[in-house]
Short mmCIF file of C-alpha atoms (C1' of nucleotides) in Angstrom, two decimals:
data_model
loop_
_atom_site.label_atom_id
_atom_site.label_comp_id
_atom_site.label_asym_id
_atom_site.label_seq_id
_atom_site.Cartn_x
_atom_site.Cartn_y
_atom_site.Cartn_z
CA MET P 8 31.34 -45.77 -105.92
CA MET P 9 33.29 -50.60 -104.91
CA THR P 10 36.31 -50.45 -106.24
CA GLU P 11 36.13 -54.61 -107.28
CA ASP P 12 33.55 -57.00 -106.71
CA GLU P 13 34.91 -59.99 -107.18
CA PRO P 14 33.21 -62.81 -104.73
CA VAL P 15 35.22 -64.61 -102.39
CA VAL P 16 33.99 -68.62 -100.74
CA PHE P 17 34.80 -69.26 -97.33
CA VAL P 18 35.03 -73.52 -97.55
CA ILE P 19 34.43 -73.91 -93.46
CA ASP P 20 35.03 -78.50 -93.18
CA ASP P 21 37.27 -80.38 -90.50
CA ASP P 22 38.98 -81.86 -91.81
CA ALA P 23 41.97 -80.44 -94.31
CA SER P 24 41.86 -82.59 -97.49
CA VAL P 25 38.94 -82.11 -98.74
CA CYS P 26 39.34 -77.91 -97.81
CA LYS P 27 43.25 -78.37 -99.12
CA SER P 28 41.28 -79.94 -102.92
CA LEU P 29 37.85 -78.32 -102.40
CA MET P 30 40.79 -74.57 -102.20
CA ARG P 31 42.98 -75.74 -105.46
CA LEU P 32 40.09 -76.00 -107.30
CA LEU P 33 38.35 -73.08 -106.47
CA ARG P 34 41.31 -71.02 -107.07
CA SER P 35 41.97 -73.28 -110.88
CA PHE P 36 38.27 -71.45 -111.11
CA GLY P 37 39.63 -68.06 -110.60
CA TYR P 38 37.60 -67.96 -107.85
CA GLU P 39 39.84 -66.26 -103.96
CA ALA P 40 38.82 -69.89 -101.17
CA ARG P 41 39.20 -69.39 -97.89
CA ALA P 42 39.14 -72.47 -95.37
CA PHE P 43 38.34 -72.21 -91.55
CA HIS P 44 38.84 -75.27 -90.33
CA SER P 45 35.54 -74.70 -88.38
CA ALA P 46 32.35 -72.51 -87.48
CA GLU P 47 33.69 -71.03 -85.11
CA HIS P 48 36.88 -69.84 -86.49
CA PHE P 49 34.47 -68.78 -90.01
CA LEU P 50 32.70 -66.54 -86.61
CA GLU P 51 34.91 -65.46 -85.29
CA GLN P 52 36.52 -63.39 -89.05
CA VAL P 53 34.75 -59.53 -89.41
CA PRO P 54 31.25 -59.75 -91.07
CA PHE P 55 32.18 -60.32 -94.93
CA GLN P 56 30.30 -57.50 -96.84
CA GLY P 57 31.36 -58.27 -100.56
CA THR P 58 29.57 -61.36 -102.84
CA GLY P 59 30.72 -64.96 -102.86
CA CYS P 60 29.25 -67.77 -100.98
CA ILE P 61 29.55 -70.64 -98.88
CA ILE P 62 30.62 -74.67 -99.09
CA LEU P 63 29.99 -75.65 -95.75
CA ASP P 64 30.22 -79.41 -94.47
CA VAL P 65 27.07 -80.51 -92.05
CA ARG P 66 29.27 -82.29 -90.27
CA MET P 67 31.83 -80.55 -87.36
CA PRO P 68 32.67 -81.19 -83.78
CA GLY P 69 30.99 -78.25 -82.03
CA ILE P 70 28.77 -76.13 -83.76
CA GLY P 71 27.18 -78.26 -87.24
CA GLY P 72 26.46 -76.69 -90.71
CA MET P 73 22.69 -76.14 -89.64
CA ALA P 74 23.08 -74.47 -87.02
CA LEU P 75 25.78 -72.68 -88.33
CA GLN P 76 22.91 -71.51 -90.92
CA ASP P 77 20.57 -71.42 -89.41
CA LYS P 78 22.92 -67.99 -87.13
CA LEU P 79 23.58 -66.54 -90.25
CA GLY P 80 20.10 -66.64 -91.32
CA LYS P 81 19.45 -64.38 -89.31
CA THR P 82 21.90 -61.46 -90.22
CA GLU P 83 20.19 -59.64 -93.46
CA ASP P 84 23.34 -59.83 -95.62
CA SER P 85 24.11 -63.51 -95.59
CA LEU P 86 25.63 -65.15 -97.90
CA PRO P 87 24.17 -68.28 -100.31
CA VAL P 88 25.02 -71.56 -98.27
CA ILE P 89 25.87 -74.62 -100.00
CA PHE P 90 25.93 -77.36 -98.11
CA ILE P 91 28.42 -80.67 -98.29
CA THR P 92 28.49 -83.97 -96.33
CA GLY P 93 29.41 -87.06 -96.62
CA HIS P 94 26.97 -88.42 -93.53
CA GLY P 95 24.04 -87.01 -94.84
CA ASP P 96 20.82 -88.37 -95.61
CA ILE P 97 17.04 -86.84 -96.77
CA PRO P 98 15.01 -85.20 -94.46
CA MET P 99 18.53 -83.61 -93.52
CA SER P 100 19.44 -81.96 -97.55
CA VAL P 101 15.31 -81.47 -97.16
CA GLN P 102 15.23 -79.56 -94.04
CA ALA P 103 18.37 -77.29 -95.67
CA MET P 104 17.08 -76.58 -98.76
CA LYS P 105 14.56 -75.82 -96.60
CA LYS P 106 15.89 -73.47 -94.42
CA GLY P 107 16.87 -71.46 -97.75
CA ALA P 108 20.15 -73.73 -99.08
CA THR P 109 21.03 -73.33 -101.90
CA ASP P 110 22.18 -76.51 -102.84
CA PHE P 111 23.44 -79.58 -100.66
CA LEU P 112 25.55 -82.61 -102.30
CA PRO P 113 26.59 -85.25 -100.49
CA LYS P 114 30.61 -87.10 -100.54
CA PRO P 115 31.96 -88.03 -103.35
CA PHE P 116 30.69 -85.02 -105.36
CA GLU P 117 32.73 -84.20 -108.96
CA ASP P 118 33.78 -81.22 -109.26
CA GLY P 119 31.26 -80.10 -112.23
CA GLN P 120 28.89 -80.00 -109.41
CA LEU P 121 30.26 -78.41 -107.04
CA ILE P 122 31.29 -75.70 -109.25
CA ASP P 123 27.99 -75.73 -111.13
CA ALA P 124 26.58 -74.97 -107.60
CA VAL P 125 29.04 -72.23 -106.33
CA VAL P 126 28.75 -70.21 -109.71
CA LYS P 127 24.54 -70.19 -109.56
CA ALA P 128 25.07 -69.03 -105.54
CA VAL P 129 27.74 -66.93 -106.71
CA GLU P 130 25.23 -64.83 -108.62
CA LYS P 131 22.33 -64.83 -106.26
CA SER P 132 24.16 -63.63 -103.86
CA ARG P 133 25.07 -60.53 -106.34
CA GLN P 134 21.14 -59.93 -106.39
CA ILE P 135 20.99 -60.08 -103.23
CA ARG P 136 23.58 -57.77 -102.36
CA MET P 137 22.72 -55.38 -105.29
CA SER P 138 19.12 -55.12 -103.74
CA CYS P 139 20.60 -54.79 -99.74
CA ASN P 140 22.42 -52.13 -101.48
CA GLU P 141 19.02 -50.50 -103.15
CA LEU P 142 16.75 -50.52 -100.05
CA ASN P 143 20.26 -48.95 -97.70
CA ASN P 144 20.71 -45.86 -99.61
CA LEU P 145 16.82 -45.51 -99.37
CA ARG P 146 17.09 -46.28 -95.91
CA MET P 147 19.70 -43.37 -95.59
CA ARG P 148 17.54 -40.95 -97.41
CA LEU P 149 14.61 -41.96 -94.83
CA ASP P 150 16.85 -40.94 -92.38
CA ARG P 151 17.05 -37.16 -93.25
CA LEU P 152 13.54 -36.58 -92.63
CA THR P 153 12.38 -34.67 -89.37
CA PRO P 154 9.89 -37.12 -86.94
CA ARG P 155 7.30 -34.48 -88.53
CA GLU P 156 7.75 -35.73 -91.96
CA ARG P 157 7.97 -39.54 -91.04
CA GLU P 158 5.06 -38.93 -89.73
CA VAL P 159 3.15 -36.86 -92.82
CA LEU P 160 4.38 -39.74 -95.02
CA PRO P 161 2.43 -41.90 -94.16
CA TYR P 162 -0.84 -39.53 -94.98
CA ILE P 163 0.74 -39.41 -98.18
CA ILE P 164 0.85 -42.04 -99.76
CA ALA P 165 -2.13 -43.01 -99.30
CA GLY P 166 -3.54 -40.59 -100.67
CA LEU P 167 -5.16 -38.53 -98.14
CA LEU P 168 -5.38 -34.61 -99.31
CA ASN P 169 -3.04 -31.51 -98.17
CA LYS P 170 -6.19 -30.88 -96.58
CA GLN P 171 -7.39 -34.55 -95.19
CA ILE P 172 -3.72 -34.86 -93.61
CA ALA P 173 -4.09 -31.63 -91.72
CA PHE P 174 -6.95 -31.70 -90.44
CA LYS P 175 -5.62 -35.86 -88.58
CA LEU P 176 -2.22 -33.64 -87.63
CA ASN P 177 -4.32 -30.87 -86.78
CA ILE P 178 -2.38 -28.57 -88.07
CA ALA P 179 -2.77 -26.23 -91.12
CA GLU P 180 -2.76 -27.22 -94.19
CA LYS P 181 0.15 -25.14 -95.57
CA THR P 182 2.51 -26.97 -93.21
CA ILE P 183 1.20 -29.76 -95.35
CA LYS P 184 2.58 -28.43 -98.45
CA VAL P 185 6.27 -27.32 -96.39
CA HIS P 186 6.69 -30.83 -94.88
CA ARG P 187 5.59 -32.56 -98.66
CA ALA P 188 7.38 -30.47 -100.77
CA HIS P 189 10.65 -31.44 -97.93
CA ILE P 190 10.27 -34.80 -98.50
CA MET P 191 10.47 -34.55 -101.83
CA GLU P 192 13.34 -32.95 -101.80
CA LYS P 193 14.76 -34.60 -99.49
CA LEU P 194 13.88 -37.97 -101.41
CA GLY P 195 14.81 -37.19 -104.41
CA VAL P 196 11.84 -37.43 -106.33
CA GLY P 197 9.36 -35.88 -108.69
CA SER P 198 6.33 -36.56 -108.19
CA VAL P 199 3.52 -38.47 -105.68
CA ALA P 200 3.91 -41.68 -108.18
CA GLU P 201 7.81 -42.70 -107.80
CA LEU P 202 7.12 -41.28 -104.19
CA VAL P 203 4.69 -44.45 -103.82
CA ARG P 204 7.09 -46.40 -105.10
CA LEU P 205 9.97 -45.75 -103.06
CA ALA P 206 7.66 -46.09 -100.98
CA GLU P 207 6.35 -49.72 -101.37
CA LYS P 208 10.94 -50.34 -101.70
CA ALA P 209 11.31 -49.35 -98.27
CA ASN P 210 7.92 -50.51 -97.22
CA ILE P 211 6.55 -48.36 -94.94
CA GLU P 212 2.87 -49.00 -95.16
CA PRO P 213 0.33 -46.01 -95.92
CA TYR P 214 -2.06 -45.45 -93.36
CA ASP P 215 -4.80 -47.29 -93.23
CA GLN P 216 -8.69 -45.50 -93.60
CA ARG P 217 -10.02 -48.47 -92.19
CA SER P 218 -9.02 -47.25 -88.45
CA MET C 4 -18.35 -64.87 -103.44
CA MET C 5 -17.53 -68.52 -102.09
CA THR C 6 -19.66 -71.98 -101.90
CA GLU C 7 -17.43 -73.33 -99.79
CA ASP C 8 -13.17 -74.08 -99.61
CA GLU C 9 -12.13 -77.23 -98.35
CA PRO C 10 -8.31 -78.32 -99.61
CA VAL C 11 -8.47 -81.97 -100.99
CA VAL C 12 -5.41 -83.42 -100.70
CA PHE C 13 -5.16 -85.35 -104.25
CA VAL C 14 -2.62 -88.55 -103.99
CA ILE C 15 -1.15 -89.94 -106.61
CA ASP C 16 1.04 -93.51 -106.56
CA ASP C 17 0.88 -95.68 -108.01
CA ASP C 18 0.98 -98.84 -105.32
CA ALA C 19 -3.55 -99.03 -104.11
CA SER C 20 -2.49 -100.25 -100.30
CA VAL C 21 -0.13 -96.62 -100.20
CA CYS C 22 -3.13 -95.26 -101.56
CA LYS C 23 -5.60 -95.97 -99.46
CA SER C 24 -3.49 -96.14 -95.98
CA LEU C 25 -2.96 -92.42 -97.27
CA MET C 26 -6.73 -92.12 -98.11
CA ARG C 27 -7.85 -93.72 -94.60
CA LEU C 28 -5.08 -91.06 -92.87
CA LEU C 29 -5.93 -87.39 -94.93
CA ARG C 30 -10.21 -88.36 -93.98
CA SER C 31 -9.53 -89.13 -90.04
CA PHE C 32 -7.43 -85.57 -89.93
CA GLY C 33 -11.07 -84.30 -92.37
CA TYR C 34 -9.51 -83.59 -95.35
CA GLU C 35 -11.30 -84.92 -98.17
CA ALA C 36 -8.58 -87.00 -100.17
CA ARG C 37 -9.01 -88.11 -103.87
CA ALA C 38 -6.40 -91.28 -104.92
CA PHE C 39 -4.67 -91.76 -108.18
CA HIS C 40 -2.47 -94.71 -109.56
CA SER C 41 -0.78 -92.37 -111.87
CA ALA C 42 0.64 -89.79 -113.06
CA GLU C 43 -1.38 -90.11 -116.23
CA HIS C 44 -4.61 -90.66 -114.59
CA PHE C 45 -4.17 -87.02 -112.50
CA LEU C 46 -3.57 -85.10 -115.66
CA GLU C 47 -6.78 -86.43 -117.24
CA GLN C 48 -9.31 -84.75 -114.26
CA VAL C 49 -10.21 -81.47 -114.97
CA PRO C 50 -8.26 -78.36 -113.83
CA PHE C 51 -8.52 -77.95 -110.00
CA GLN C 52 -9.33 -74.44 -108.27
CA GLY C 53 -9.87 -74.98 -105.29
CA THR C 54 -7.15 -74.99 -102.35
CA GLY C 55 -5.03 -77.96 -101.11
CA CYS C 56 -2.03 -80.27 -102.07
CA ILE C 57 -0.41 -82.39 -104.28
CA ILE C 58 1.17 -86.55 -102.05
CA LEU C 59 3.50 -87.91 -105.33
CA ASP C 60 4.99 -90.43 -105.18
CA VAL C 61 8.34 -90.43 -107.72
CA ARG C 62 8.40 -93.47 -108.88
CA MET C 63 5.39 -94.89 -111.23
CA PRO C 64 4.67 -96.45 -114.08
CA GLY C 65 4.78 -93.70 -116.79
CA ILE C 66 4.82 -90.17 -116.24
CA GLY C 67 7.19 -90.44 -113.25
CA GLY C 68 6.45 -88.06 -110.11
CA MET C 69 9.15 -85.15 -110.66
CA ALA C 70 8.48 -85.19 -114.52
CA LEU C 71 4.88 -83.98 -113.42
CA GLN C 72 5.86 -82.34 -110.72
CA ASP C 73 7.70 -79.53 -113.68
CA LYS C 74 3.80 -80.10 -115.55
CA LEU C 75 2.03 -78.58 -113.54
CA GLY C 76 5.24 -76.22 -113.20
CA LYS C 77 3.59 -74.70 -115.16
CA THR C 78 0.49 -73.25 -114.68
CA GLU C 79 0.43 -70.57 -112.66
CA ASP C 80 -2.64 -71.47 -109.91
CA SER C 81 -0.84 -75.07 -108.66
CA LEU C 82 -1.22 -77.19 -106.13
CA PRO C 83 2.29 -77.36 -103.60
CA VAL C 84 3.19 -80.58 -103.79
CA ILE C 85 4.87 -82.71 -101.22
CA PHE C 86 6.92 -86.24 -102.55
CA ILE C 87 6.73 -89.62 -101.13
CA THR C 88 9.20 -92.28 -101.89
CA GLY C 89 10.53 -95.44 -101.12
CA HIS C 90 13.85 -95.50 -103.67
CA GLY C 91 14.84 -92.17 -103.46
CA ASP C 92 18.77 -90.61 -102.81
CA ILE C 93 19.50 -86.87 -101.82
CA PRO C 94 20.19 -84.84 -105.20
CA MET C 95 17.06 -86.61 -105.82
CA SER C 96 15.05 -84.26 -102.64
CA VAL C 97 17.19 -82.20 -103.47
CA GLN C 98 16.00 -80.76 -107.89
CA ALA C 99 12.24 -81.35 -105.82
CA MET C 100 13.05 -78.91 -103.43
CA LYS C 101 15.15 -77.04 -106.38
CA LYS C 102 12.08 -77.60 -107.94
CA GLY C 103 9.11 -75.66 -105.11
CA ALA C 104 8.21 -78.83 -103.50
CA THR C 105 6.70 -77.87 -100.17
CA ASP C 106 8.96 -81.74 -98.60
CA PHE C 107 10.20 -84.84 -99.42
CA LEU C 108 9.54 -87.35 -97.29
CA PRO C 109 11.12 -90.73 -97.86
CA LYS C 110 8.94 -94.33 -97.23
CA PRO C 111 8.38 -95.47 -94.27
CA PHE C 112 7.20 -91.88 -92.14
CA GLU C 113 5.47 -91.12 -89.75
CA ASP C 114 2.15 -90.63 -90.15
CA GLY C 115 2.76 -86.62 -87.91
CA GLN C 116 5.11 -86.37 -90.60
CA LEU C 117 3.01 -86.60 -93.09
CA ILE C 118 0.15 -84.47 -92.27
CA ASP C 119 2.60 -81.83 -90.67
CA ALA C 120 3.71 -81.37 -94.11
CA VAL C 121 0.26 -81.46 -95.84
CA VAL C 122 -1.63 -79.02 -93.30
CA LYS C 123 1.82 -76.50 -94.01
CA ALA C 124 0.70 -77.08 -98.58
CA VAL C 125 -2.32 -76.12 -97.28
CA GLU C 126 -2.07 -73.46 -96.04
CA LYS C 127 0.43 -72.26 -98.57
CA SER C 128 -1.74 -73.60 -101.06
CA ARG C 129 -4.41 -70.77 -100.23
CA GLN C 130 -1.72 -67.47 -99.37
CA ILE C 131 -0.98 -68.61 -103.33
CA ARG C 132 -5.29 -69.02 -104.28
CA MET C 133 -5.82 -64.91 -102.32
CA SER C 134 -3.08 -63.28 -104.05
CA CYS C 135 -3.68 -65.11 -106.86
CA ASN C 136 -7.78 -64.72 -106.83
CA GLU C 137 -6.57 -60.73 -106.28
CA LEU C 138 -4.26 -60.26 -109.31
CA ASN C 139 -7.04 -61.76 -111.75
CA ASN C 140 -9.53 -59.16 -110.38
CA LEU C 141 -7.03 -56.33 -111.22
CA ARG C 142 -6.48 -58.32 -114.29
CA MET C 143 -10.40 -58.53 -115.35
CA ARG C 144 -10.63 -54.52 -113.91
CA LEU C 145 -7.51 -53.92 -116.00
CA ASP C 146 -9.35 -54.91 -120.16
CA ARG C 147 -11.62 -52.83 -118.58
CA LEU C 148 -9.71 -50.23 -120.47
CA THR C 149 -10.00 -49.02 -124.07
CA PRO C 150 -7.14 -49.09 -126.03
CA ARG C 151 -6.03 -45.33 -125.28
CA GLU C 152 -6.40 -45.55 -121.44
CA ARG C 153 -3.89 -48.63 -121.75
CA GLU C 154 -1.54 -46.34 -123.38
CA VAL C 155 -1.68 -43.82 -120.65
CA LEU C 156 -1.98 -45.73 -117.64
CA PRO C 157 1.87 -45.63 -117.42
CA TYR C 158 2.00 -41.97 -117.85
CA ILE C 159 0.33 -41.37 -115.11
CA ILE C 160 2.14 -43.79 -112.43
CA ALA C 161 5.63 -42.94 -113.97
CA GLY C 162 4.41 -40.03 -112.40
CA LEU C 163 3.95 -37.19 -115.09
CA LEU C 164 2.03 -34.08 -115.74
CA ASN C 165 -1.43 -34.39 -117.92
CA LYS C 166 0.56 -31.40 -120.07
CA GLN C 167 3.70 -33.72 -120.88
CA ILE C 168 1.28 -36.90 -121.19
CA ALA C 169 -0.82 -35.09 -123.92
CA PHE C 170 2.73 -33.53 -125.46
CA LYS C 171 3.96 -36.69 -125.83
CA LEU C 172 0.16 -38.48 -127.72
CA ASN C 173 -0.27 -35.84 -129.40
CA ILE C 174 -3.78 -34.92 -128.39
CA ALA C 175 -5.12 -32.70 -125.73
CA GLU C 176 -4.71 -31.90 -122.13
CA LYS C 177 -8.40 -31.60 -121.09
CA THR C 178 -8.96 -35.18 -122.97
CA ILE C 179 -6.32 -36.85 -120.83
CA LYS C 180 -7.40 -36.03 -117.71
CA VAL C 181 -11.30 -36.94 -118.97
CA HIS C 182 -9.12 -40.65 -120.33
CA ARG C 183 -7.13 -40.00 -116.10
CA ALA C 184 -10.72 -39.85 -114.50
CA HIS C 185 -12.31 -43.41 -116.69
CA ILE C 186 -9.25 -45.25 -115.80
CA MET C 187 -9.76 -44.25 -111.20
CA GLU C 188 -13.35 -44.31 -112.49
CA LYS C 189 -12.77 -48.51 -113.77
CA LEU C 190 -10.21 -49.25 -111.64
CA GLY C 191 -11.93 -47.92 -108.47
CA VAL C 192 -8.80 -45.83 -106.98
CA GLY C 193 -9.63 -43.10 -105.68
CA SER C 194 -6.20 -41.44 -105.77
CA VAL C 195 -3.50 -42.00 -107.74
CA ALA C 196 -1.45 -43.38 -105.44
CA GLU C 197 -2.94 -45.66 -105.41
CA LEU C 198 -3.01 -45.95 -108.54
CA VAL C 199 0.29 -46.66 -108.34
CA ARG C 200 0.94 -49.26 -105.95
CA LEU C 201 -2.42 -51.81 -108.51
CA ALA C 202 -0.05 -51.05 -111.31
CA GLU C 203 3.33 -52.27 -108.94
CA LYS C 204 -0.03 -55.29 -108.41
CA ALA C 205 -0.32 -55.80 -111.37
CA ASN C 206 3.29 -55.65 -112.98
CA ILE C 207 2.31 -52.50 -115.86
CA GLU C 208 6.10 -50.77 -115.85
CA PRO C 209 5.42 -47.26 -115.67
CA TYR C 210 6.70 -45.39 -118.62
CA ASP C 211 10.67 -44.46 -117.98
CA GLN C 212 11.26 -41.24 -120.17
CA ARG C 213 15.20 -41.42 -120.46
CA SER C 214 13.98 -42.83 -123.76
"C1'" DC W 10 24.05 -16.24 -75.16
"C1'" DT W 11 23.89 -16.18 -79.66
"C1'" DC W 12 23.77 -19.67 -83.83
"C1'" DC W 13 21.11 -23.79 -86.54
"C1'" DG W 14 17.15 -26.73 -86.88
"C1'" DT W 15 12.54 -28.04 -86.52
"C1'" DA W 16 8.09 -27.87 -86.39
"C1'" DT W 17 4.98 -24.23 -87.09
"C1'" DT W 18 1.99 -20.91 -90.02
"C1'" DG W 19 0.91 -16.56 -93.07
"C1'" DG W 20 -0.09 -13.98 -97.57
"C1'" DA W 21 0.36 -13.85 -102.85
"C1'" DC W 22 0.20 -15.73 -106.48
"C1'" DT W 23 0.47 -19.87 -110.58
"C1'" DA W 24 0.30 -24.51 -112.36
"C1'" DA W 25 -2.16 -28.35 -112.21
"C1'" DA W 26 -5.59 -31.53 -112.02
"C1'" DG W 27 -10.97 -32.85 -111.04
"C1'" DT W 28 -15.69 -31.40 -112.03
"C1'" DC W 29 -19.31 -29.89 -114.10
"C1'" DC W 30 -21.72 -29.28 -118.54
"C1'" DA W 31 -22.55 -30.50 -123.70
"C1'" DA W 32 -20.70 -32.44 -128.53
"C1'" DT W 33 -17.97 -34.06 -133.09
"C1'" DA W 34 -15.84 -38.33 -135.66
"C1'" DG W 35 -15.05 -42.99 -137.12
"C1'" DC W 36 -15.59 -47.37 -136.58
"C1'" DA W 37 -18.26 -51.74 -135.45
"C1'" DA W 38 -22.35 -54.39 -135.33
"C1'" DT W 39 -27.97 -54.41 -135.47
"C1'" DA V 21 -29.59 -46.71 -140.98
"C1'" DT V 22 -29.69 -46.57 -135.90
"C1'" DT V 23 -27.64 -47.96 -132.40
"C1'" DG V 24 -23.54 -47.52 -128.88
"C1'" DC V 25 -18.45 -47.31 -127.79
"C1'" DT V 26 -14.42 -45.10 -128.43
"C1'" DA V 27 -11.76 -40.79 -128.78
"C1'" DT V 28 -11.53 -36.59 -129.40
"C1'" DT V 29 -12.72 -31.43 -128.04
"C1'" DG V 30 -14.72 -28.10 -126.01
"C1'" DG V 31 -15.94 -24.10 -121.18
"C1'" DA V 32 -16.30 -22.54 -117.15
"C1'" DC V 33 -15.47 -23.15 -112.73
"C1'" DT V 34 -13.55 -25.86 -108.25
"C1'" DT V 35 -10.25 -28.30 -105.69
"C1'" DT V 36 -5.62 -28.40 -104.85
"C1'" DA V 37 -0.24 -28.50 -105.26
"C1'" DG V 38 3.08 -26.23 -105.85
"C1'" DT V 39 6.00 -21.38 -105.06
"C1'" DC V 40 7.52 -17.04 -103.53
"C1'" DC V 41 7.98 -15.16 -99.52
"C1'" DA V 42 9.04 -13.82 -94.38
"C1'" DA V 43 8.17 -15.14 -89.22
"C1'" DT V 44 7.94 -16.62 -84.88
"C1'" DA V 45 9.10 -20.25 -81.49
"C1'" DC V 46 11.73 -23.69 -78.99
"C1'" DG V 47 15.65 -26.46 -78.58
"C1'" DG V 48 20.05 -28.13 -78.37
"C1'" DA V 49 25.09 -27.33 -79.76
"C1'" DG V 50 28.92 -24.13 -79.12
#
DNA sequence: CTCCGTATTGGACTAAAGTCCAATAGCAAT
DNA sequence: ATTGCTATTGGACTTTAGTCCAATACGGAG
């Protein structure tokens, strides 16, 4: 399915010497590394789809590290962020961690600390990506449902009988059976139990009877 | 069901004056507050079941704040922790946040900061408690199943037919029907769909056909 | 206009599940 | 030994669900 899945580490720091030494370090540990000397340059890049992580300097001209984290956090399949900084304080680090950073390293730091953080961040990225792929697969299959089938689905996963659904939608019970069969086939499941689990993953709310 | 659910804030700090002023502050905001001047004293207390949070000094004689957090983290229904400290650094705050602290405030801090943190922590505690209650409810109902019924359940939520389950267990299909009915009744669900959702919440793995 | 997908319905039939009823055997506690 | 819970089975019956088959109506694309 995928050709390769080499993790990529993005280094964003306005200090060229920091970039350079980080690149060398990361490459010596077998990572593909790419440097950007500002948040703006990083954002110009085409959205990255693979696994990896971002090493981000807090203080930079223009868009700062924290602001960039906010921007990236809005896209769902974002890469884990490791902060590095020369002039950080506790409130700053706490805020970054609250927003989901995987680590926050004050300069100077040991090579080993940085690599440890990168290993963990990349691992996290892999997991995010896997569950994201699963979800996309699911959504693609769900897109193949007709409007009517999408309408019937919440009733089915709520456990209503065909007869009850038919009454709700004012159509024949037979028709519900057909929709049901189509849904099961399109989503590739062999039982209502599997269907329910699928729908849970895709966050499809079952029809609530108390309404 | 519950009589009251007044949130309780536990303050653990070896500095008596800090305890005192925090107690006054918290009470002025309507919280019930209890002070402990060491981690050991706090641990002597009977396990607390209600909602609330813990305000914890990092540096204390004997068991330190971070060590106490580790101890508390092992019990599932633990209270959210807010750290306060006079001599903290970034790595310390990052580690605390990684371990799930809701906040980390260096002294001196504003009253408002502390209260904000407490409000959020208590809110989090409420949510933890609610989902924990739900889980306990579920487990109690699951405990009422007989061994045989527990054995049949994974097959049902995997979507197998009664006939197939009967073959697997080498018993009559009829018997499976009876078990199925008993399970549904004991767990208080009216359809397989609900049963599957319940089992998901309780982390019951469906029987895997590929084995 | 014709073709195709969608939504809808119908009949006949099979298979599965649920609902009454009642019964037996093992096993542990009283 | 009696009681009660668990696991097991049986028959008869009703309700649902799924599976063949085929058909009509509508709207958009070619």
